[in-house]
Tab-separated table of C-alpha atoms in Angstrom:
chain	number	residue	atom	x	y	z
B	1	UNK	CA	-49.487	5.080	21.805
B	2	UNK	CA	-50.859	6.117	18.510
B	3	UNK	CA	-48.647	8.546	16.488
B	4	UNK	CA	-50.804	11.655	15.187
B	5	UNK	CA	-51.631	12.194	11.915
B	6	UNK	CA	-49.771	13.813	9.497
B	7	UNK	CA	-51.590	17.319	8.033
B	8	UNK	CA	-52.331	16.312	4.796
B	9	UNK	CA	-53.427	12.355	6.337
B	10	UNK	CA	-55.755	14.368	8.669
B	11	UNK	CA	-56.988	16.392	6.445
B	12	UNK	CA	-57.934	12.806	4.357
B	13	UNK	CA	-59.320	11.418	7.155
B	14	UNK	CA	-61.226	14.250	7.714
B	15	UNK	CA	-62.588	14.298	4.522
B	16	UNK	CA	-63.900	10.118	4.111
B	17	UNK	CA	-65.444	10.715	7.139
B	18	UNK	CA	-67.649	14.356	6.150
B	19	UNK	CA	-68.387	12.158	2.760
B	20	UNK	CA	-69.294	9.044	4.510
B	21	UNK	CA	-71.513	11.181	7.195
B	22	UNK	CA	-73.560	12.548	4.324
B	23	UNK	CA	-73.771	8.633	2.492
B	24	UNK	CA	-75.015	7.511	5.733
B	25	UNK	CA	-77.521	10.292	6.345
B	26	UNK	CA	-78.746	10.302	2.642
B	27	UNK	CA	-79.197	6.192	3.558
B	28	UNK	CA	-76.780	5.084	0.665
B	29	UNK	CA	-74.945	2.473	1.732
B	30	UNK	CA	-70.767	2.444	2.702
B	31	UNK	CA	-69.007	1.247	-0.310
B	32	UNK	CA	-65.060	2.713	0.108
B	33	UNK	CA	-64.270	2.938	-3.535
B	34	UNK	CA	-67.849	5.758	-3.736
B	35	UNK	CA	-66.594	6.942	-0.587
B	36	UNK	CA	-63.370	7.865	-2.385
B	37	UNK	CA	-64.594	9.104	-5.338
B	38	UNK	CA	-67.010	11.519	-3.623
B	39	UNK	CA	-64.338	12.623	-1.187
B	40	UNK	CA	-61.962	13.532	-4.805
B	41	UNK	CA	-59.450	10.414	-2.980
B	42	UNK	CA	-57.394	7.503	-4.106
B	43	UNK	CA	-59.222	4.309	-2.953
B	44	UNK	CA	-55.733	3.508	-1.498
B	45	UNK	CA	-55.975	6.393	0.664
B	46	UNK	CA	-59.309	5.519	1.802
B	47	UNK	CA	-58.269	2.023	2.373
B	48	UNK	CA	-55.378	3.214	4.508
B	49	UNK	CA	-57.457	5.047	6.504
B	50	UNK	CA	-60.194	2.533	7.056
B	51	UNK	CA	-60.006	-1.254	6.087
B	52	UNK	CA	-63.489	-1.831	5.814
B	53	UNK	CA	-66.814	0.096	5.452
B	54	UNK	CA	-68.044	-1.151	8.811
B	55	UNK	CA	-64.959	0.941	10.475
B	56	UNK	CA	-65.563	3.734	8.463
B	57	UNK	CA	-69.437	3.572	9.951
B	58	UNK	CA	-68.441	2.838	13.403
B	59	UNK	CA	-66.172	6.219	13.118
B	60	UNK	CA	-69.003	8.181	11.950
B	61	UNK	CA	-71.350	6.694	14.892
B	62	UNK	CA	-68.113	7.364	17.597
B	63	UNK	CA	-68.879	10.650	18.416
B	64	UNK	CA	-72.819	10.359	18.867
B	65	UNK	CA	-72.135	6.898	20.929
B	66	UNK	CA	-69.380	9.220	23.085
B	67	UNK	CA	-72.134	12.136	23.832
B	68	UNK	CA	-74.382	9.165	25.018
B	69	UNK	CA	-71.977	7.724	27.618
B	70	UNK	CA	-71.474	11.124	28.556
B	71	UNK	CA	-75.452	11.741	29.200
B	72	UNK	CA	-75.442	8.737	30.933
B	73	UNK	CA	-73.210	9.306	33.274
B	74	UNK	CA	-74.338	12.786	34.432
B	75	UNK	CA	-77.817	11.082	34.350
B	76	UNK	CA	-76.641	8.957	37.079
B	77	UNK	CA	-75.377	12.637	39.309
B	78	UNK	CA	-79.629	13.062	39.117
B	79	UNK	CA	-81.031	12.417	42.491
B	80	UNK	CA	-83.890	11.095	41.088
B	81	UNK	CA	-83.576	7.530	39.706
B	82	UNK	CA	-87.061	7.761	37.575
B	83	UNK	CA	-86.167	11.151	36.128
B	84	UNK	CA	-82.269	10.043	35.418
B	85	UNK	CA	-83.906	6.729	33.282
B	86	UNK	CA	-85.931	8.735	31.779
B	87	UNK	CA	-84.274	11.237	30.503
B	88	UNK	CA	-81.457	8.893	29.600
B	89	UNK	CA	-83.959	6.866	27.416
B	90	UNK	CA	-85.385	10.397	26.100
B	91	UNK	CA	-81.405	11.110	25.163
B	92	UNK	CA	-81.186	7.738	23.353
B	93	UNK	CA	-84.032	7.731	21.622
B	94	UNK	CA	-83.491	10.707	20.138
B	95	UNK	CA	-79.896	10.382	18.982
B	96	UNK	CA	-81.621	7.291	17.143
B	97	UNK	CA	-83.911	9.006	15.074
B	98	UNK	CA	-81.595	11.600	14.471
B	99	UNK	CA	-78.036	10.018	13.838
B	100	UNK	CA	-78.522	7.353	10.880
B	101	UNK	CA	-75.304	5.726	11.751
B	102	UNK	CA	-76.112	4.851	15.646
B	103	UNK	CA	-78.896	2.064	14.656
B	104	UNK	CA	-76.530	-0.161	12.629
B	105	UNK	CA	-73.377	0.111	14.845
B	106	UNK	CA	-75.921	-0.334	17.902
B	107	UNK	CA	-77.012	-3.540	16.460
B	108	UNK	CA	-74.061	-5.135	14.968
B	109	UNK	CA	-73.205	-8.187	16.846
B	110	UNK	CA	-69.318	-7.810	16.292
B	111	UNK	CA	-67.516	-4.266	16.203
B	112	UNK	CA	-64.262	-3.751	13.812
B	113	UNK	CA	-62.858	-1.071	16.060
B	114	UNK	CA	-62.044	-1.600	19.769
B	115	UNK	CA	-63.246	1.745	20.239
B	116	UNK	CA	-66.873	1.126	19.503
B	117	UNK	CA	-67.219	-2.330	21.674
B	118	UNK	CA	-65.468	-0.170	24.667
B	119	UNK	CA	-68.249	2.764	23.749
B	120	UNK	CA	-70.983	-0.491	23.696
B	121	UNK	CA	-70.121	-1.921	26.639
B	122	UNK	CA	-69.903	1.411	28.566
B	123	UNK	CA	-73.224	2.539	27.429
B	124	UNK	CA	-75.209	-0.877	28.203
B	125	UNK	CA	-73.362	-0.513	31.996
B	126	UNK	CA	-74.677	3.075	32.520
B	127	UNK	CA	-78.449	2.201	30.715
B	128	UNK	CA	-77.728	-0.873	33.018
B	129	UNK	CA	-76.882	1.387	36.511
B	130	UNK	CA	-79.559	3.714	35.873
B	131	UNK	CA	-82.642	0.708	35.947
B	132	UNK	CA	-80.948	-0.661	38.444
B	133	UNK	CA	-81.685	2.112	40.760
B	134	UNK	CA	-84.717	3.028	39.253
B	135	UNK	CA	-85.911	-0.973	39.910
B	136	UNK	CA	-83.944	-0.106	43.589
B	137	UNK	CA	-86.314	2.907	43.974
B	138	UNK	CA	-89.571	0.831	42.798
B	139	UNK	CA	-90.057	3.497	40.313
B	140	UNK	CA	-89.958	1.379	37.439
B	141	UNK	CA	-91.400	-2.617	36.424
B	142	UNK	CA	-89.364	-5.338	38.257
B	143	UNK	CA	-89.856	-7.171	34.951
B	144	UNK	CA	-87.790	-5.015	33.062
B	145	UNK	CA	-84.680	-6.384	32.391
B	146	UNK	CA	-81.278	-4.093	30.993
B	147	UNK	CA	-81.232	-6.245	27.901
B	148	UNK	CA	-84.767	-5.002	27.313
B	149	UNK	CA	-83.436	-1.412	26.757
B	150	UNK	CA	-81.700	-1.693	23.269
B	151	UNK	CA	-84.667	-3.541	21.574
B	152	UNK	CA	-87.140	-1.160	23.086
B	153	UNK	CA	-85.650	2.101	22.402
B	154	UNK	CA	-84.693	0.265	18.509
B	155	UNK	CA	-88.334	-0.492	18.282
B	156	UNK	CA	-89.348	3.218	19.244
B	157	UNK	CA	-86.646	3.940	16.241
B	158	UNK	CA	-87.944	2.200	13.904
B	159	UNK	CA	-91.957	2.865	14.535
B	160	UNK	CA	-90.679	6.773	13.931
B	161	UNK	CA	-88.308	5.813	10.970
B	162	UNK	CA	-91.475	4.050	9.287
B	163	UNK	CA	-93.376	7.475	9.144
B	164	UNK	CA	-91.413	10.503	7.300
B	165	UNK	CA	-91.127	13.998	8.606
B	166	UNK	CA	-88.860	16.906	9.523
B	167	UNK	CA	-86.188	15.838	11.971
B	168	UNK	CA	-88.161	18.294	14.827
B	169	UNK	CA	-91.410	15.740	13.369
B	170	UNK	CA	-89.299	12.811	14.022
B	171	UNK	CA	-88.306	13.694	17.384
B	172	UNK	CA	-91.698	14.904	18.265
B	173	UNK	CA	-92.985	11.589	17.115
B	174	UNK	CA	-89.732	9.503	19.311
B	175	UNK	CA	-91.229	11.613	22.252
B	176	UNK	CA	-94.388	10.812	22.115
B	177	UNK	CA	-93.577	7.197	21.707
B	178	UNK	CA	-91.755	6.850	24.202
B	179	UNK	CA	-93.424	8.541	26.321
B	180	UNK	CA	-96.296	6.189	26.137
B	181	UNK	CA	-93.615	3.526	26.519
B	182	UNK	CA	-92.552	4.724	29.936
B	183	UNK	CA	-95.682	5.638	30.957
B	184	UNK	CA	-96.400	1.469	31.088
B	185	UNK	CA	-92.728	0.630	32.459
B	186	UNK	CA	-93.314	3.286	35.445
B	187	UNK	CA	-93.838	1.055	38.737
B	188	UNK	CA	-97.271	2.308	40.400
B	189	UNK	CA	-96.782	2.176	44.189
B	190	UNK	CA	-98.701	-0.734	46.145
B	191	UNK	CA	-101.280	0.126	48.841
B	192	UNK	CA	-101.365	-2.186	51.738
């Protein structure tokens, strides 16, 4: 059981991780000791808080990973095992090219925090139930594996990343993408 926070040490926290959301969405890179100067801290305080920059960026990514498990799993309530991957691949994709902190944590091999692999794991088994009954359904390629998910919808990421834009432009872009994406992964039905 974790003991809360004291007012003023939530308050901190609160702060280093507003500061480090804005780092990360500017694309400067995590360094603690800018984190606490920015955030008008002690770099002890900081260091209290979070041990290492990687924890600090897995924090910031926690609540986007959190709303994705959460699509996910209403995705798989959808009737519709096409319409459920797709619109959990429409989710992901998006929260990509919006959330600059998801791509990293999403590709790290290790995690710091026990919080994020639990988040991981839990969003490669829903990605994982929802082409399963798509493949179940024959609406989508039997070729396409779960591992394929991550480095596709990464790909999609990056291909938007590498042209700039508004954030609607960037979406727009992610949509179109992967819309042409799915379009090839969708199963066509077999005529006897």
């Amino acid at each position: 059981m974790t003991t809360p926070l004291r007012k003023d040490a939530a308050r901190n926290w609160d702060r280093i991780v507003a500061v480090a959301r804005a780092l990360v969405d500017q694309g400067t890179p995590l360094q603690l000791n800018d984190v606490a100067g920015r955030a008008g801290l002690g770099v002890g305080t900081v260091y209290r808080h979070f041990a290492t920059p990687e924890a600090l960026l897995e924090t910031v990514a926690t609540p986007c990973l959190e709303a994705l498990v959460a699509h996910g799993r209403h995705a798989l309530a959808d009737t519709d095992p096409w319409r459920a991957l797709e619109a959990f691949l429409f989710r992901t994709v998006e929260a990509q090219v919006t959330d600059a902190s998801l791509a990293p944590v999403a590709a790290a091999a290790t995690d710091t925090l026990p919080r994020t692999t639990e988040l991981k794991e839990e969003l490669q088994s829903v990605g994982g139930a929802l082409l399963d009954r798509a493949h179940d359904a024959g609406a989508v390629r039997r070729d396409l594996a779960a591992a394929d998910l991550v480095p596709l919808m990464c790909g999609i990421a990056y291909a938007v990343n590498v042209h700039d834009g508004t954030p609607a432009d960037r979406i727009d872009t992610a949509h179109r993408y992967l819309a042409t994406l799915l379009e090839g992964l969708h199963a066509t039905p077999q005529h006897a």
